[in-house]
PDB file of C-alpha atoms in Angstrom:
ATOM      1  CA  MET A  17      98.499  82.187 104.118  1.00 57.00           C
ATOM      2  CA  ALA A  18      96.030  82.120 106.579  1.00 59.00           C
ATOM      3  CA  ASP A  19      92.013  82.439 105.847  1.00 69.00           C
ATOM      4  CA  PRO A  20      91.137  86.141 106.435  1.00 78.00           C
ATOM      5  CA  ARG A  21      90.074  87.428 109.847  1.00 91.00           C
ATOM      6  CA  THR A  22      85.978  87.694 110.016  1.00 96.00           C
ATOM      7  CA  VAL A  23      83.572  90.229 111.435  1.00 97.00           C
ATOM      8  CA  ILE A  24      80.136  88.578 112.710  1.00 97.00           C
ATOM      9  CA  LEU A  25      77.093  91.182 111.834  1.00 97.00           C
ATOM     10  CA  PRO A  26      74.546  91.402 114.308  1.00 96.00           C
ATOM     11  CA  CYS A  27      72.218  89.002 112.145  1.00 95.00           C
ATOM     12  CA  GLY A  28      74.696  86.367 113.024  1.00 96.00           C
ATOM     13  CA  VAL A  29      76.196  86.147 109.600  1.00 97.00           C
ATOM     14  CA  ALA A  30      80.412  86.270 109.177  1.00 97.00           C
ATOM     15  CA  VAL A  31      81.974  88.490 106.826  1.00 97.00           C
ATOM     16  CA  THR A  32      85.514  89.000 106.080  1.00 97.00           C
ATOM     17  CA  ALA A  33      87.291  92.044 107.477  1.00 97.00           C
ATOM     18  CA  LEU A  34      89.119  93.208 104.655  1.00 97.00           C
ATOM     19  CA  GLY A  35      86.827  93.454 101.715  1.00 97.00           C
ATOM     20  CA  GLN A  36      86.889  94.975  98.836  1.00 98.00           C
ATOM     21  CA  GLY A  37      85.553  98.459  97.512  1.00 97.00           C
ATOM     22  CA  THR A  38      84.664  99.404  93.963  1.00 97.00           C
ATOM     23  CA  TRP A  39      84.447 103.435  94.239  1.00 95.00           C
ATOM     24  CA  GLY A  40      85.563 104.948  90.680  1.00 93.00           C
ATOM     25  CA  MET A  41      85.199 101.655  88.849  1.00 95.00           C
ATOM     26  CA  GLY A  42      83.757 101.133  85.680  1.00 93.00           C
ATOM     27  CA  GLU A  43      83.991 105.233  84.724  1.00 94.00           C
ATOM     28  CA  VAL A  44      86.785 104.343  82.115  1.00 94.00           C
ATOM     29  CA  PRO A  45      86.289 101.541  79.613  1.00 91.00           C
ATOM     30  CA  GLY A  46      89.416 100.938  79.188  1.00 94.00           C
ATOM     31  CA  ARG A  47      90.421  99.668  82.583  1.00 95.00           C
ATOM     32  CA  ARG A  48      87.448  97.343  82.862  1.00 96.00           C
ATOM     33  CA  ALA A  49      88.941  94.195  82.247  1.00 96.00           C
ATOM     34  CA  ALA A  50      91.727  95.267  85.007  1.00 96.00           C
ATOM     35  CA  GLU A  51      88.909  95.873  87.348  1.00 97.00           C
ATOM     36  CA  VAL A  52      87.473  92.992  87.111  1.00 97.00           C
ATOM     37  CA  SER A  53      90.684  90.995  87.078  1.00 97.00           C
ATOM     38  CA  ALA A  54      91.739  92.838  90.493  1.00 97.00           C
ATOM     39  CA  LEU A  55      88.106  91.969  91.781  1.00 98.00           C
ATOM     40  CA  ARG A  56      88.391  88.040  91.054  1.00 97.00           C
ATOM     41  CA  ALA A  57      91.696  88.117  92.523  1.00 97.00           C
ATOM     42  CA  GLY A  58      90.771  89.471  95.632  1.00 97.00           C
ATOM     43  CA  LEU A  59      88.004  86.423  95.689  1.00 97.00           C
ATOM     44  CA  ASP A  60      90.659  84.239  95.004  1.00 96.00           C
ATOM     45  CA  LEU A  61      92.473  85.396  98.183  1.00 96.00           C
ATOM     46  CA  GLY A  62      89.345  85.161  99.994  1.00 96.00           C
ATOM     47  CA  MET A  63      88.115  88.754 100.533  1.00 97.00           C
ATOM     48  CA  THR A  64      84.694  88.321  99.241  1.00 97.00           C
ATOM     49  CA  LEU A  65      83.102  90.749 100.716  1.00 98.00           C
ATOM     50  CA  ILE A  66      82.474  93.414  97.712  1.00 98.00           C
ATOM     51  CA  ASP A  67      80.795  97.022  98.496  1.00 98.00           C
ATOM     52  CA  THR A  68      79.547  98.977  95.351  1.00 98.00           C
ATOM     53  CA  ALA A  69      76.347 101.448  95.514  1.00 97.00           C
ATOM     54  CA  GLU A  70      73.855 102.684  92.423  1.00 97.00           C
ATOM     55  CA  MET A  71      76.178 106.289  92.638  1.00 96.00           C
ATOM     56  CA  TYR A  72      79.479 104.404  91.407  1.00 95.00           C
ATOM     57  CA  GLY A  73      79.854 105.384  87.703  1.00 94.00           C
ATOM     58  CA  ASP A  74      75.689 106.029  87.609  1.00 95.00           C
ATOM     59  CA  GLY A  75      75.736 101.874  87.935  1.00 96.00           C
ATOM     60  CA  ALA A  76      78.485 101.140  85.888  1.00 96.00           C
ATOM     61  CA  ALA A  77      80.374 100.111  89.329  1.00 97.00           C
ATOM     62  CA  GLU A  78      77.541  97.253  89.836  1.00 98.00           C
ATOM     63  CA  GLU A  79      78.104  96.150  86.315  1.00 98.00           C
ATOM     64  CA  VAL A  80      81.674  95.438  86.715  1.00 97.00           C
ATOM     65  CA  VAL A  81      81.012  93.847  90.018  1.00 98.00           C
ATOM     66  CA  ALA A  82      78.480  91.534  88.013  1.00 98.00           C
ATOM     67  CA  GLU A  83      80.824  90.612  85.427  1.00 98.00           C
ATOM     68  CA  ALA A  84      83.635  89.960  88.603  1.00 97.00           C
ATOM     69  CA  VAL A  85      81.394  87.759  90.477  1.00 97.00           C
ATOM     70  CA  ALA A  86      79.802  85.730  87.227  1.00 97.00           C
ATOM     71  CA  GLY A  87      79.346  82.080  88.698  1.00 96.00           C
ATOM     72  CA  ARG A  88      80.730  82.594  91.838  1.00 96.00           C
ATOM     73  CA  ARG A  89      77.691  84.614  93.599  1.00 96.00           C
ATOM     74  CA  ASP A  90      77.114  82.113  96.177  1.00 95.00           C
ATOM     75  CA  GLU A  91      80.699  82.783  97.569  1.00 95.00           C
ATOM     76  CA  ILE A  92      80.279  86.345  97.621  1.00 97.00           C
ATOM     77  CA  PHE A  93      78.773  88.807 100.500  1.00 98.00           C
ATOM     78  CA  LEU A  94      77.229  91.629  98.156  1.00 98.00           C
ATOM     79  CA  VAL A  95      76.629  95.238  99.841  1.00 98.00           C
ATOM     80  CA  SER A  96      75.231  98.256  97.595  1.00 98.00           C
ATOM     81  CA  LYS A  97      73.766 101.494  98.371  1.00 98.00           C
ATOM     82  CA  VAL A  98      70.567 103.533  97.570  1.00 98.00           C
ATOM     83  CA  LEU A  99      70.999 107.355  97.334  1.00 98.00           C
ATOM     84  CA  PRO A 100      69.251 109.411  99.698  1.00 98.00           C
ATOM     85  CA  SER A 101      67.333 110.859  96.833  1.00 97.00           C
ATOM     86  CA  HIS A 102      65.882 107.261  95.951  1.00 98.00           C
ATOM     87  CA  ALA A 103      65.645 106.773  99.975  1.00 98.00           C
ATOM     88  CA  ASP A 104      61.161 106.785  99.973  1.00 97.00           C
ATOM     89  CA  ALA A 105      59.069 104.238 100.027  1.00 94.00           C
ATOM     90  CA  GLY A 106      58.493 103.623  95.987  1.00 95.00           C
ATOM     91  CA  GLY A 107      62.189 104.931  95.174  1.00 98.00           C
ATOM     92  CA  VAL A 108      64.060 102.305  97.177  1.00 98.00           C
ATOM     93  CA  ALA A 109      62.195  99.393  95.762  1.00 97.00           C
ATOM     94  CA  GLU A 110      63.144 100.740  92.319  1.00 98.00           C
ATOM     95  CA  ALA A 111      66.358 101.900  93.163  1.00 98.00           C
ATOM     96  CA  CYS A 112      67.144  97.956  94.320  1.00 98.00           C
ATOM     97  CA  ARG A 113      65.499  96.577  91.265  1.00 98.00           C
ATOM     98  CA  GLY A 114      67.881  98.831  89.062  1.00 98.00           C
ATOM     99  CA  SER A 115      70.768  97.483  91.175  1.00 98.00           C
ATOM    100  CA  LEU A 116      69.621  93.969  91.097  1.00 98.00           C
ATOM    101  CA  ARG A 117      69.301  94.183  87.040  1.00 98.00           C
ATOM    102  CA  ARG A 118      72.856  95.658  87.006  1.00 98.00           C
ATOM    103  CA  LEU A 119      74.431  93.115  89.672  1.00 98.00           C
ATOM    104  CA  ARG A 120      72.520  90.226  87.397  1.00 98.00           C
ATOM    105  CA  THR A 121      71.834  88.528  90.847  1.00 98.00           C
ATOM    106  CA  ASP A 122      68.253  87.912  92.787  1.00 97.00           C
ATOM    107  CA  ARG A 123      69.616  89.297  95.818  1.00 98.00           C
ATOM    108  CA  ILE A 124      71.593  91.847  97.559  1.00 98.00           C
ATOM    109  CA  ASP A 125      73.130  90.651 101.145  1.00 98.00           C
ATOM    110  CA  LEU A 126      73.447  93.986 102.538  1.00 98.00           C
ATOM    111  CA  TYR A 127      71.550  97.262 101.239  1.00 98.00           C
ATOM    112  CA  LEU A 128      72.764 100.506 102.754  1.00 98.00           C
ATOM    113  CA  LEU A 129      71.280 104.009 102.745  1.00 98.00           C
ATOM    114  CA  HIS A 130      74.224 106.123 101.360  1.00 97.00           C
ATOM    115  CA  TRP A 131      73.489 108.814 103.319  1.00 97.00           C
ATOM    116  CA  ARG A 132      71.024 110.491 105.253  1.00 97.00           C
ATOM    117  CA  GLY A 133      68.636 113.024 102.926  1.00 96.00           C
ATOM    118  CA  ALA A 134      65.500 114.697 103.440  1.00 97.00           C
ATOM    119  CA  VAL A 135      63.381 111.581 103.784  1.00 98.00           C
ATOM    120  CA  PRO A 136      62.639 110.230 107.229  1.00 98.00           C
ATOM    121  CA  LEU A 137      64.649 107.725 108.015  1.00 98.00           C
ATOM    122  CA  GLU A 138      61.404 105.678 109.448  1.00 98.00           C
ATOM    123  CA  GLU A 139      60.184 105.581 105.781  1.00 98.00           C
ATOM    124  CA  THR A 140      63.484 104.538 104.534  1.00 98.00           C
ATOM    125  CA  VAL A 141      63.791 101.112 106.868  1.00 98.00           C
ATOM    126  CA  GLU A 142      60.071 100.286 106.312  1.00 98.00           C
ATOM    127  CA  ALA A 143      61.606 100.143 102.361  1.00 98.00           C
ATOM    128  CA  PHE A 144      64.177  98.289 103.616  1.00 98.00           C
ATOM    129  CA  GLU A 145      62.253  95.979 105.910  1.00 98.00           C
ATOM    130  CA  SER A 146      59.853  95.119 102.922  1.00 98.00           C
ATOM    131  CA  LEU A 147      62.700  94.108 100.706  1.00 98.00           C
ATOM    132  CA  VAL A 148      63.749  91.851 103.282  1.00 98.00           C
ATOM    133  CA  ARG A 149      60.149  90.146 103.518  1.00 98.00           C
ATOM    134  CA  GLU A 150      60.401  90.092  99.517  1.00 97.00           C
ATOM    135  CA  GLY A 151      64.112  88.528  99.672  1.00 98.00           C
ATOM    136  CA  ALA A 152      65.631  91.239  97.402  1.00 98.00           C
ATOM    137  CA  ILE A 153      67.795  91.957  99.871  1.00 98.00           C
ATOM    138  CA  ARG A 154      68.808  90.130 103.210  1.00 98.00           C
ATOM    139  CA  SER A 155      69.778  92.710 105.555  1.00 98.00           C
ATOM    140  CA  TRP A 156      70.443  96.486 105.638  1.00 98.00           C
ATOM    141  CA  GLY A 157      72.335  99.026 107.073  1.00 98.00           C
ATOM    142  CA  VAL A 158      73.467 102.789 107.149  1.00 98.00           C
ATOM    143  CA  SER A 159      76.425 104.832 105.845  1.00 98.00           C
ATOM    144  CA  ASN A 160      77.490 108.177 106.856  1.00 98.00           C
ATOM    145  CA  LEU A 161      75.239 108.266 109.635  1.00 98.00           C
ATOM    146  CA  ASP A 162      76.633 110.061 112.977  1.00 97.00           C
ATOM    147  CA  VAL A 163      75.417 108.900 116.456  1.00 97.00           C
ATOM    148  CA  ASP A 164      72.836 111.446 116.730  1.00 97.00           C
ATOM    149  CA  ASP A 165      71.252 110.037 113.279  1.00 97.00           C
ATOM    150  CA  LEU A 166      71.504 106.517 114.568  1.00 97.00           C
ATOM    151  CA  ALA A 167      69.718 107.787 117.638  1.00 97.00           C
ATOM    152  CA  ASP A 168      66.709 108.867 114.935  1.00 97.00           C
ATOM    153  CA  LEU A 169      66.395 105.359 113.739  1.00 97.00           C
ATOM    154  CA  PRO A 170      62.710 104.571 114.321  1.00 96.00           C
ATOM    155  CA  PRO A 171      62.763 101.833 117.677  1.00 94.00           C
ATOM    156  CA  GLY A 172      63.814  98.247 116.976  1.00 92.00           C
ATOM    157  CA  ALA A 173      65.730  99.123 114.081  1.00 95.00           C
ATOM    158  CA  GLY A 174      67.946  96.736 113.285  1.00 92.00           C
ATOM    159  CA  PRO A 175      70.900  98.265 110.961  1.00 98.00           C
ATOM    160  CA  GLN A 176      74.004  95.663 110.123  1.00 98.00           C
ATOM    161  CA  THR A 177      76.611  98.347 109.945  1.00 98.00           C
ATOM    162  CA  ASP A 178      77.733 101.915 109.253  1.00 98.00           C
ATOM    163  CA  GLN A 179      79.750 102.253 106.949  1.00 98.00           C
ATOM    164  CA  VAL A 180      81.670 105.433 107.426  1.00 98.00           C
ATOM    165  CA  LEU A 181      84.814 107.650 106.001  1.00 98.00           C
ATOM    166  CA  TYR A 182      87.558 106.542 109.022  1.00 98.00           C
ATOM    167  CA  ASN A 183      91.443 106.457 108.452  1.00 98.00           C
ATOM    168  CA  LEU A 184      94.523 107.553 110.075  1.00 97.00           C
ATOM    169  CA  SER A 185      93.950 110.951 108.602  1.00 97.00           C
ATOM    170  CA  ARG A 186      89.907 110.895 109.572  1.00 97.00           C
ATOM    171  CA  ARG A 187      89.765 109.767 113.122  1.00 97.00           C
ATOM    172  CA  GLY A 188      87.041 111.541 114.504  1.00 97.00           C
ATOM    173  CA  PRO A 189      84.504 108.784 114.493  1.00 97.00           C
ATOM    174  CA  GLU A 190      86.920 107.543 117.599  1.00 97.00           C
ATOM    175  CA  TYR A 191      85.352 109.966 119.911  1.00 97.00           C
ATOM    176  CA  SER A 192      81.794 108.822 120.140  1.00 97.00           C
ATOM    177  CA  LEU A 193      80.845 106.971 116.831  1.00 97.00           C
ATOM    178  CA  LEU A 194      83.091 103.856 117.423  1.00 97.00           C
ATOM    179  CA  PRO A 195      81.785 103.682 121.134  1.00 97.00           C
ATOM    180  CA  ARG A 196      77.999 104.067 120.344  1.00 97.00           C
ATOM    181  CA  CYS A 197      78.327 101.423 117.654  1.00 97.00           C
ATOM    182  CA  ARG A 198      79.869  98.943 120.027  1.00 97.00           C
ATOM    183  CA  GLU A 199      77.237  99.760 122.305  1.00 96.00           C
ATOM    184  CA  LEU A 200      74.793  99.181 119.781  1.00 95.00           C
ATOM    185  CA  SER A 201      76.705  95.741 118.715  1.00 96.00           C
ATOM    186  CA  ILE A 202      76.910  97.381 114.877  1.00 97.00           C
ATOM    187  CA  PRO A 203      80.201  96.553 113.493  1.00 98.00           C
ATOM    188  CA  VAL A 204      81.958  99.785 111.360  1.00 98.00           C
ATOM    189  CA  MET A 205      82.611  99.654 107.477  1.00 98.00           C
ATOM    190  CA  ALA A 206      85.296 101.918 106.616  1.00 98.00           C
ATOM    191  CA  TYR A 207      85.652 103.312 103.423  1.00 97.00           C
ATOM    192  CA  SER A 208      88.621 104.983 102.147  1.00 96.00           C
ATOM    193  CA  PRO A 209      90.944 103.263 104.660  1.00 96.00           C
ATOM    194  CA  VAL A 210      94.216 104.594 103.152  1.00 95.00           C
ATOM    195  CA  GLU A 211      92.491 107.978 102.061  1.00 92.00           C
ATOM    196  CA  GLN A 212      92.535 106.894  98.478  1.00 89.00           C
ATOM    197  CA  GLY A 213      96.536 106.709  98.623  1.00 88.00           C
ATOM    198  CA  ARG A 214      97.046 110.494 100.226  1.00 92.00           C
ATOM    199  CA  LEU A 215      98.759 108.835 103.239  1.00 90.00           C
ATOM    200  CA  LEU A 216     101.208 107.176 101.710  1.00 91.00           C
ATOM    201  CA  GLY A 217     104.095 109.729 101.651  1.00 92.00           C
ATOM    202  CA  HIS A 218     104.007 110.186 105.089  1.00 94.00           C
ATOM    203  CA  THR A 219     106.927 109.740 107.071  1.00 96.00           C
ATOM    204  CA  ALA A 220     105.895 108.330 110.129  1.00 96.00           C
ATOM    205  CA  LEU A 221     103.951 105.527 107.805  1.00 96.00           C
ATOM    206  CA  ARG A 222     106.882 105.073 106.155  1.00 97.00           C
ATOM    207  CA  ASP A 223     108.856 104.374 109.072  1.00 97.00           C
ATOM    208  CA  VAL A 224     106.605 102.315 110.763  1.00 97.00           C
ATOM    209  CA  ALA A 225     106.175 100.311 107.098  1.00 97.00           C
ATOM    210  CA  ALA A 226     110.412  99.980 107.037  1.00 97.00           C
ATOM    211  CA  ALA A 227     110.287  98.430 110.639  1.00 96.00           C
ATOM    212  CA  HIS A 228     107.829  95.674 108.988  1.00 97.00           C
ATOM    213  CA  GLY A 229     109.362  95.285 105.880  1.00 97.00           C
ATOM    214  CA  ALA A 230     105.699  96.235 105.089  1.00 97.00           C
ATOM    215  CA  THR A 231     104.609  99.203 102.790  1.00 97.00           C
ATOM    216  CA  PRO A 232     102.740 102.137 103.798  1.00 97.00           C
ATOM    217  CA  ALA A 233      99.435 101.397 102.263  1.00 96.00           C
ATOM    218  CA  GLN A 234      99.729  97.987 104.550  1.00 97.00           C
ATOM    219  CA  ILE A 235     100.499  99.750 107.659  1.00 97.00           C
ATOM    220  CA  ALA A 236      97.699 101.679 107.381  1.00 97.00           C
ATOM    221  CA  LEU A 237      95.183  99.159 106.413  1.00 97.00           C
ATOM    222  CA  ALA A 238      96.070  97.033 109.220  1.00 97.00           C
ATOM    223  CA  TRP A 239      95.887 100.304 111.705  1.00 98.00           C
ATOM    224  CA  VAL A 240      92.223 100.140 110.733  1.00 97.00           C
ATOM    225  CA  LEU A 241      91.885  96.591 110.839  1.00 97.00           C
ATOM    226  CA  ARG A 242      93.489  96.710 114.549  1.00 95.00           C
ATOM    227  CA  HIS A 243      89.829  97.080 115.727  1.00 94.00           C
ATOM    228  CA  GLU A 244      87.963  93.425 115.779  1.00 93.00           C
ATOM    229  CA  ASP A 245      84.997  94.852 115.020  1.00 95.00           C
ATOM    230  CA  VAL A 246      85.737  97.306 111.992  1.00 97.00           C
ATOM    231  CA  ILE A 247      85.524  95.974 108.130  1.00 98.00           C
ATOM    232  CA  ALA A 248      87.787  97.725 105.483  1.00 98.00           C
ATOM    233  CA  ILE A 249      86.693  98.237 101.862  1.00 98.00           C
ATOM    234  CA  PRO A 250      89.845  99.198  99.865  1.00 97.00           C
ATOM    235  CA  LYS A 251      89.508  99.679  96.195  1.00 94.00           C
ATOM    236  CA  ALA A 252      92.632  98.167  94.482  1.00 92.00           C
ATOM    237  CA  SER A 253      92.573  98.385  90.488  1.00 88.00           C
ATOM    238  CA  SER A 254      95.090  95.266  89.657  1.00 92.00           C
ATOM    239  CA  ARG A 255      95.934  91.939  90.732  1.00 94.00           C
ATOM    240  CA  ALA A 256      99.189  93.279  92.770  1.00 95.00           C
ATOM    241  CA  HIS A 257      97.468  95.921  94.201  1.00 94.00           C
ATOM    242  CA  VAL A 258      94.920  93.345  95.990  1.00 96.00           C
ATOM    243  CA  GLU A 259      97.725  91.019  97.031  1.00 96.00           C
ATOM    244  CA  GLU A 260      99.372  93.831  98.692  1.00 96.00           C
ATOM    245  CA  ASN A 261      96.006  94.947 100.209  1.00 96.00           C
ATOM    246  CA  ARG A 262      95.539  91.291 101.459  1.00 96.00           C
ATOM    247  CA  ALA A 263      98.947  91.054 102.941  1.00 95.00           C
ATOM    248  CA  ALA A 264      98.022  93.880 105.438  1.00 96.00           C
ATOM    249  CA  LEU A 265      96.298  91.085 107.583  1.00 95.00           C
ATOM    250  CA  GLU A 266      99.579  89.495 108.528  1.00 94.00           C
ATOM    251  CA  VAL A 267     100.636  92.898 109.774  1.00 96.00           C
ATOM    252  CA  ASP A 268     100.727  92.754 113.758  1.00 95.00           C
ATOM    253  CA  LEU A 269     101.490  96.573 114.753  1.00 97.00           C
ATOM    254  CA  THR A 270     103.149  96.767 118.031  1.00 97.00           C
ATOM    255  CA  ALA A 271     102.044  99.320 121.051  1.00 97.00           C
ATOM    256  CA  GLU A 272     104.763 101.128 119.916  1.00 97.00           C
ATOM    257  CA  ASP A 273     103.660 101.541 116.248  1.00 98.00           C
ATOM    258  CA  LEU A 274     100.523 102.678 117.309  1.00 98.00           C
ATOM    259  CA  ALA A 275     101.981 105.303 119.680  1.00 97.00           C
ATOM    260  CA  THR A 276     104.352 106.694 116.447  1.00 97.00           C
ATOM    261  CA  LEU A 277     101.231 106.805 114.319  1.00 97.00           C
ATOM    262  CA  ASP A 278      99.495 108.397 117.333  1.00 98.00           C
ATOM    263  CA  ARG A 279     101.651 111.243 117.389  1.00 97.00           C
ATOM    264  CA  ALA A 280     101.911 111.760 113.706  1.00 97.00           C
ATOM    265  CA  PHE A 281      97.764 111.248 113.297  1.00 97.00           C
ATOM    266  CA  PRO A 282      96.677 112.722 116.873  1.00 97.00           C
ATOM    267  CA  PRO A 283      93.041 110.966 117.960  1.00 96.00           C
ATOM    268  CA  PRO A 284      90.219 113.395 118.440  1.00 95.00           C
ATOM    269  CA  GLY A 285      90.329 115.263 121.766  1.00 94.00           C
ATOM    270  CA  SER A 286      86.548 116.382 120.711  1.00 95.00           C
ATOM    271  CA  LYS A 287      83.657 115.696 119.105  1.00 95.00           C
ATOM    272  CA  ARG A 288      84.196 116.282 115.364  1.00 92.00           C
ATOM    273  CA  PRO A 289      81.601 116.836 112.687  1.00 91.00           C
ATOM    274  CA  LEU A 290      81.356 113.237 110.887  1.00 94.00           C
ATOM    275  CA  GLU A 291      83.521 113.239 107.551  1.00 95.00           C
ATOM    276  CA  MET A 292      82.390 112.338 103.952  1.00 93.00           C
ATOM    277  CA  LEU A 293      84.442 111.876 100.959  1.00 89.00           C
TER     278      LEU A 293
END
């Protein structure tokens, strides 16, 4: 199996195009061992970008990540997120310290504003830049920001990504957000790339999967990953699921496949509000 494809962030760092999400991890104690094992399996397969957030399980997901990456921190590109209610000058620093403590690390590679709240973006960005200077974070980015929100970032701001909901059934970002991010050279990070499994029973997805000897989840992931500047962060809670996700990188969708999926999941014909889960 070849090394995973990478995406270059604006700061010049290469990250794997297929990472690992942790939304929902740490919420059921009996699943913790399997979740840790799944994350470690992903690392073994080269899926070294792990995305988490202080919100997930009120920090419990970060604790799962800490256990999974123990002894391997230097292999990992670690992404976490601050809640908008903590996004003022003092709150960002305090939230970051909390995440660092739960993650048992001295730095977060990419720290994101989880979504836009009442705190001015300028204040949040200034707090992020302060954390970069301190070495607590290596870089920062945003999540769930649409085109107009990106335009409100302070002059000279340099987000490394915009993490948004993007999958076959949530194609709104294609109309204006993906093109704008390309103009700004900001890769998009797609969360819930298989719509938390709700896509997988669709007939068109099953038909394309059958033609490739693949699973519907692999086709849905391959569809998101067809963009060279999009990172996908599916969650998997078992080793088998991680291996299934990893194999999506080996799927090459044809023009006919893409046309079939376009008919089943039409691209947007106009601007749509940015969706969130």
